C-alpha positions as a printed NumPy array, in Angstrom:
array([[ 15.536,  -6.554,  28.504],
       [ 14.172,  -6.854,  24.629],
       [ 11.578,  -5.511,  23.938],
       [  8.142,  -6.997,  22.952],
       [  7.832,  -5.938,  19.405],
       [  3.795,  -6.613,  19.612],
       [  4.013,  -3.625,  22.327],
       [  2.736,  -0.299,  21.035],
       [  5.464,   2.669,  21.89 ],
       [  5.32 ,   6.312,  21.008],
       [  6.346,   7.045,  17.529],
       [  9.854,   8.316,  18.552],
       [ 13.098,   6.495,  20.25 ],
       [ 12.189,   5.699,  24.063],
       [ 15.926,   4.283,  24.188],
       [ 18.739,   6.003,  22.113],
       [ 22.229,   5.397,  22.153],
       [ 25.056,   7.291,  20.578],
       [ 29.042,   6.982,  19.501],
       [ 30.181,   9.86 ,  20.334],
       [ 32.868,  10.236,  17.633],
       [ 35.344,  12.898,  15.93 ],
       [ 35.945,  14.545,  19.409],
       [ 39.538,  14.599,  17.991],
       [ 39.5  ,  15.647,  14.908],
       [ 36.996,  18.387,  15.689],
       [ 40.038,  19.596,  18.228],
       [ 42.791,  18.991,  15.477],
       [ 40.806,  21.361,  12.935],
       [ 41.202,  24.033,  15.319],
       [ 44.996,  23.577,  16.013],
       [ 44.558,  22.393,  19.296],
       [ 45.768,  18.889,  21.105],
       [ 42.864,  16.044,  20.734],
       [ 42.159,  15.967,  24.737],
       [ 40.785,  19.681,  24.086],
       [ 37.973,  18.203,  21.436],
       [ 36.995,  15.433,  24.537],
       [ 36.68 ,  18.324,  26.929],
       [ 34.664,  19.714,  24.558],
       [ 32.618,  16.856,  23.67 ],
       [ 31.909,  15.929,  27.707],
       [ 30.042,  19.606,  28.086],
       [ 28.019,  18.422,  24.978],
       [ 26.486,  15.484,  27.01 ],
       [ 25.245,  17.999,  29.06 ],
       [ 22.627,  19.184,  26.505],
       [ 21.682,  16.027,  24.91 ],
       [ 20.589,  14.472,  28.365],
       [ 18.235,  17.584,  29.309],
       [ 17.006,  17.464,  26.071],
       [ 16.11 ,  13.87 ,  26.396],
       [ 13.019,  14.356,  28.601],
       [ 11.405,  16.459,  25.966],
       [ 11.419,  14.34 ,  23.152],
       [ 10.154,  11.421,  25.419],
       [ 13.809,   9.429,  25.293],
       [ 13.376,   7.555,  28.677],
       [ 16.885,   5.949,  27.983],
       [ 20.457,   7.306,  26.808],
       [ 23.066,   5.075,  26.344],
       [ 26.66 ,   6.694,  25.717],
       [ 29.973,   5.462,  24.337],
       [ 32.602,   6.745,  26.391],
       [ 35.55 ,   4.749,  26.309],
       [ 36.176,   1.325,  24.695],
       [ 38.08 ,  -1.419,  25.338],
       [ 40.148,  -1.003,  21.785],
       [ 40.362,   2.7  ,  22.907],
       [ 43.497,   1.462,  25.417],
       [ 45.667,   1.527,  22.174],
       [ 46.115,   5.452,  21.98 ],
       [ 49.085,   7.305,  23.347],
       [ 49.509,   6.902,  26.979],
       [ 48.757,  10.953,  27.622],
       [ 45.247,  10.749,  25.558],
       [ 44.304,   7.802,  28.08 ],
       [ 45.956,   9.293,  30.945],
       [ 43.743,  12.692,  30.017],
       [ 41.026,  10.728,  29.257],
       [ 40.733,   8.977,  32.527],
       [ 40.996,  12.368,  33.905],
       [ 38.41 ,  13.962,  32.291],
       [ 35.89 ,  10.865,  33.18 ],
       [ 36.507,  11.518,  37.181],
       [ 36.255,  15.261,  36.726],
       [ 33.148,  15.021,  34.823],
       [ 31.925,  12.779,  37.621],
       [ 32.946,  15.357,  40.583],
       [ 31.273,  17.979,  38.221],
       [ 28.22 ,  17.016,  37.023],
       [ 27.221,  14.892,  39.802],
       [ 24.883,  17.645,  41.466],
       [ 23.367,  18.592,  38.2  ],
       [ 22.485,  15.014,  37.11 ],
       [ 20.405,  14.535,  40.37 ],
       [ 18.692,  17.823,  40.392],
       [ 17.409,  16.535,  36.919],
       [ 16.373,  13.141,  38.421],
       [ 18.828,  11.311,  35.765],
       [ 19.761,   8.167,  36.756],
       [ 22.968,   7.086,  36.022],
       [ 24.855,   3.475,  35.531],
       [ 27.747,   2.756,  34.219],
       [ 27.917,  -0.299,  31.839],
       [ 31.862,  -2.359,  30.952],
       [ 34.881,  -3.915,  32.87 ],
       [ 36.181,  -1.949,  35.631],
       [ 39.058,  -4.19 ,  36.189],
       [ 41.609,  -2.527,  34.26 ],
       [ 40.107,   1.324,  35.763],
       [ 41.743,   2.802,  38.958],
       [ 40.54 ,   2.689,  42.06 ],
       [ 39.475,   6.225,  42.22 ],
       [ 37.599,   6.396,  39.203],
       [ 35.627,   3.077,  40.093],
       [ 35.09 ,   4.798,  43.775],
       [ 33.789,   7.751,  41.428],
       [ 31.159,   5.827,  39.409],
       [ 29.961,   3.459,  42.377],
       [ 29.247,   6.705,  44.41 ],
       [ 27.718,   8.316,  41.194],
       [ 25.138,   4.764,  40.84 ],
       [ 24.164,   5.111,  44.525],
       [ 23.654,   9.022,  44.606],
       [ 21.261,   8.689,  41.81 ],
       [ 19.96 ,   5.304,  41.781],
       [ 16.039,   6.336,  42.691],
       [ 15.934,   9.356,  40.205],
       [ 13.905,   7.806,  36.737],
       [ 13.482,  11.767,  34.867],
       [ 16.468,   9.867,  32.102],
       [ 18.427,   6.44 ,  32.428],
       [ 21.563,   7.785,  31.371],
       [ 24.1  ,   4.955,  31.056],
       [ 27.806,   5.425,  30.208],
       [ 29.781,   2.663,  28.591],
       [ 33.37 ,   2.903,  29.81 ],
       [ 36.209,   0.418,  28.705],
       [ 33.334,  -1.249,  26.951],
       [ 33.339,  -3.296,  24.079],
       [ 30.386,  -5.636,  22.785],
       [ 32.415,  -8.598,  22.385],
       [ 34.02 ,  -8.203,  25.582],
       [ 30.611,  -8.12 ,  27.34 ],
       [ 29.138, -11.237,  25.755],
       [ 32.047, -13.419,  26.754],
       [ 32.254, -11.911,  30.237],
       [ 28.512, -12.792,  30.009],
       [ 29.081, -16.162,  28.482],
       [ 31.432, -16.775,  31.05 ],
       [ 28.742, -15.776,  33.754],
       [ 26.279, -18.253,  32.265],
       [ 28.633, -21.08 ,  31.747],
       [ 29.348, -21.016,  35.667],
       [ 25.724, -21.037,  36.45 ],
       [ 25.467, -24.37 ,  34.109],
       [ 27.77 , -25.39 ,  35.587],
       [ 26.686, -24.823,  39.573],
       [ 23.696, -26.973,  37.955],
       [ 21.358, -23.536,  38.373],
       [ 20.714, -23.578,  34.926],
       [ 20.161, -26.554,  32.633],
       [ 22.221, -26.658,  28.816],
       [ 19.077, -26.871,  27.372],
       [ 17.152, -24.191,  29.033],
       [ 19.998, -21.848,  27.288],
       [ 18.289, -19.584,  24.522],
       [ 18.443, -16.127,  22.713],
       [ 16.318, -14.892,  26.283],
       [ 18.788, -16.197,  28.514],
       [ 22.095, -14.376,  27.692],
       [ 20.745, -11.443,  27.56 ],
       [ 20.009, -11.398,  31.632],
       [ 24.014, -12.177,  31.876],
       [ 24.646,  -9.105,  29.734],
       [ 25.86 ,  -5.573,  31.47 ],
       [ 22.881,  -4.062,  30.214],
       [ 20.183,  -6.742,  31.605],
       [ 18.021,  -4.08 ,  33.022],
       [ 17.922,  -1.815,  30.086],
       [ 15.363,  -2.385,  27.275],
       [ 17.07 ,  -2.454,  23.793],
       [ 18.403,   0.948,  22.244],
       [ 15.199,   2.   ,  19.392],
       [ 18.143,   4.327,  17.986],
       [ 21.597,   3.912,  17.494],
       [ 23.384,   6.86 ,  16.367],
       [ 27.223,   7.517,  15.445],
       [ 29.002,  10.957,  14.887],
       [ 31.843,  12.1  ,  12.621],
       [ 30.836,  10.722,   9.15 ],
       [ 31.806,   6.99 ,  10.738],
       [ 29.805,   4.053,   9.063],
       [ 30.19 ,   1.465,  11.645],
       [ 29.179,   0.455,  14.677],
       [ 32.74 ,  -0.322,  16.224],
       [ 32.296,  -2.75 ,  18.911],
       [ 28.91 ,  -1.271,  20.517],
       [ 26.007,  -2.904,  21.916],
       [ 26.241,  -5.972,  19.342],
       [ 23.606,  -7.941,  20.663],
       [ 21.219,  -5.607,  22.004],
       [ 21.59 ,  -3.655,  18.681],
       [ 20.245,  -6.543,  16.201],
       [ 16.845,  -4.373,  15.347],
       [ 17.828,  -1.354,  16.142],
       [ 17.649,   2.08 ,  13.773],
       [ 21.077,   3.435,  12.947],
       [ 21.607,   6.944,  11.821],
       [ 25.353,   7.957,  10.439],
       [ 25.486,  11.938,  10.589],
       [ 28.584,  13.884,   9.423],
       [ 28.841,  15.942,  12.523],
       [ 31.488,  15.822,  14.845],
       [ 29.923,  14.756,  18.082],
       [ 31.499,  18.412,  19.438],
       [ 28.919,  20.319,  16.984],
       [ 26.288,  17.913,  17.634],
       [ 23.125,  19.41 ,  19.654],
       [ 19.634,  18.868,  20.512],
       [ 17.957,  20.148,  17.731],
       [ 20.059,  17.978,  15.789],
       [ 18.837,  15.319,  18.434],
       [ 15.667,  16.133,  17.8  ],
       [ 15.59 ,  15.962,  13.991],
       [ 16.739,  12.792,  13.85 ],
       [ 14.204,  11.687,  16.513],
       [ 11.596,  12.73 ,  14.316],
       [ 12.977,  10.94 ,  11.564],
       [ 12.86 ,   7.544,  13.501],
       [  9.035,   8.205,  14.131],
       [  8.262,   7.794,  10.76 ],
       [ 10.445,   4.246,  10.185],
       [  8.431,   0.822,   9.619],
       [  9.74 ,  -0.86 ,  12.672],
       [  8.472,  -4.906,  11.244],
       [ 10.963,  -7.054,  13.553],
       [ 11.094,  -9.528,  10.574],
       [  7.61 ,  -9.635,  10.019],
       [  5.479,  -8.103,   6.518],
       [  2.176,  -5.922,   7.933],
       [ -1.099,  -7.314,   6.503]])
């Protein structure tokens, strides 16, 4: 759901998503095993979504887990896909009492059947609350998305419900995971990381990027904060030069 660039917004982010990145080497600096920096990092996603109301961010977008991500060692993953239904089980109460909504964006094929139980249950619980859109991209990957949407599309040609040349830069993105989501304003990575590593490639084309050096760990809402202030005072133009 793009949005209209001829429609006036507050000054700051209303959507803003974040890599959350150097949960790892935050743990590894402190001589403990990487799955102790994720544990870490899921209690910091805590304070960035309470904080979100505040600042007027209507929509969070968050990079859990992507779909390059299945290459690390079999116990990260295996702790990893722990730590996603415990966070679940845990926060579930908290995220409703806040009136956070909460979808989950990616393919679910390759997760287990208790963690997709998890999320579905997490979706319904919350699915009238509108305080935050918080939306979690798990085994994710931008790519992946657009041809799984591509694919979508191309069967609905086709079926004959759509014709070839009624296809345009409007249409995919209704076939996209994210089809009921505006755009992200703000697109932020962690860790000292300058790219954007597979995340929201097509919803991302104007979007602000900010690059910080903090490990996503160490990263709070006044940090938040500053850099929502920051975005306030960009010249958003969409292509176009201001008379």
């Amino acid at each position: 759901m793009p949005r209209d660039p001829d429609t006036p917004i507050h000054c700051g982010p209303r959507h803003v998503a974040i890599i959350m990145d150097g949960n790892g080497r935050w743990a590894q600096a402190r001589g403990r095993p990487r799955l102790y920096g994720h544990h870490a990092g899921a209690r910091r996603v805590r304070e960035v979504v309470e904080a979100c109301p505040g600042l007027g961010v209507k929509y969070l977008t968050i990079f859990a887990f992507l779909t390059e991500n299945w290459k690390r060692t079999q116990v990260e993953v295996a702790g990893l896909m722990s730590l996603f239904r415990r966070y679940i089980i845990k926060e579930t109460r908290a995220l409703a009492e806040r009136g956070v909504r909460v979808r989950f964006i990616g393919d679910r094929l390759r997760l287990d059947a208790k963690l997709i139980d998890l999320m579905d249950q997490l979706e319904e619980h919350t699915k009238t609350n509108d305080s935050v859109h918080l939306t979690i991209a798990l085994n994710y990957g931008g790519r992946d998305e657009v041809a799984r949407a591509t694919r979508r599309l191309a069967q609905d040609v086709a079926a004959g419900k759509l014709a070839p040349l009624d296809v345009d830069e409007q249409t995919l993105p209704r076939y996209l995971d994210t089809h009921v989501l505006p755009d992200p304003d703000l697109v932020i990575r962690t860790s000292g990381e300058a790219r954007i590593s597979n995340f929201l490639l097509w919803q991302s084309a104007y979007s602000e990027y900010e690059f910080i050096d903090t490990l996503w760990p160490d990263f709070t809402a006044a940090e938040l904060a500053r850099l929502c202030h920051s975005f306030g005072a960009r010249d958003r133009r969409y292509g176009a030069v201001r008379a």
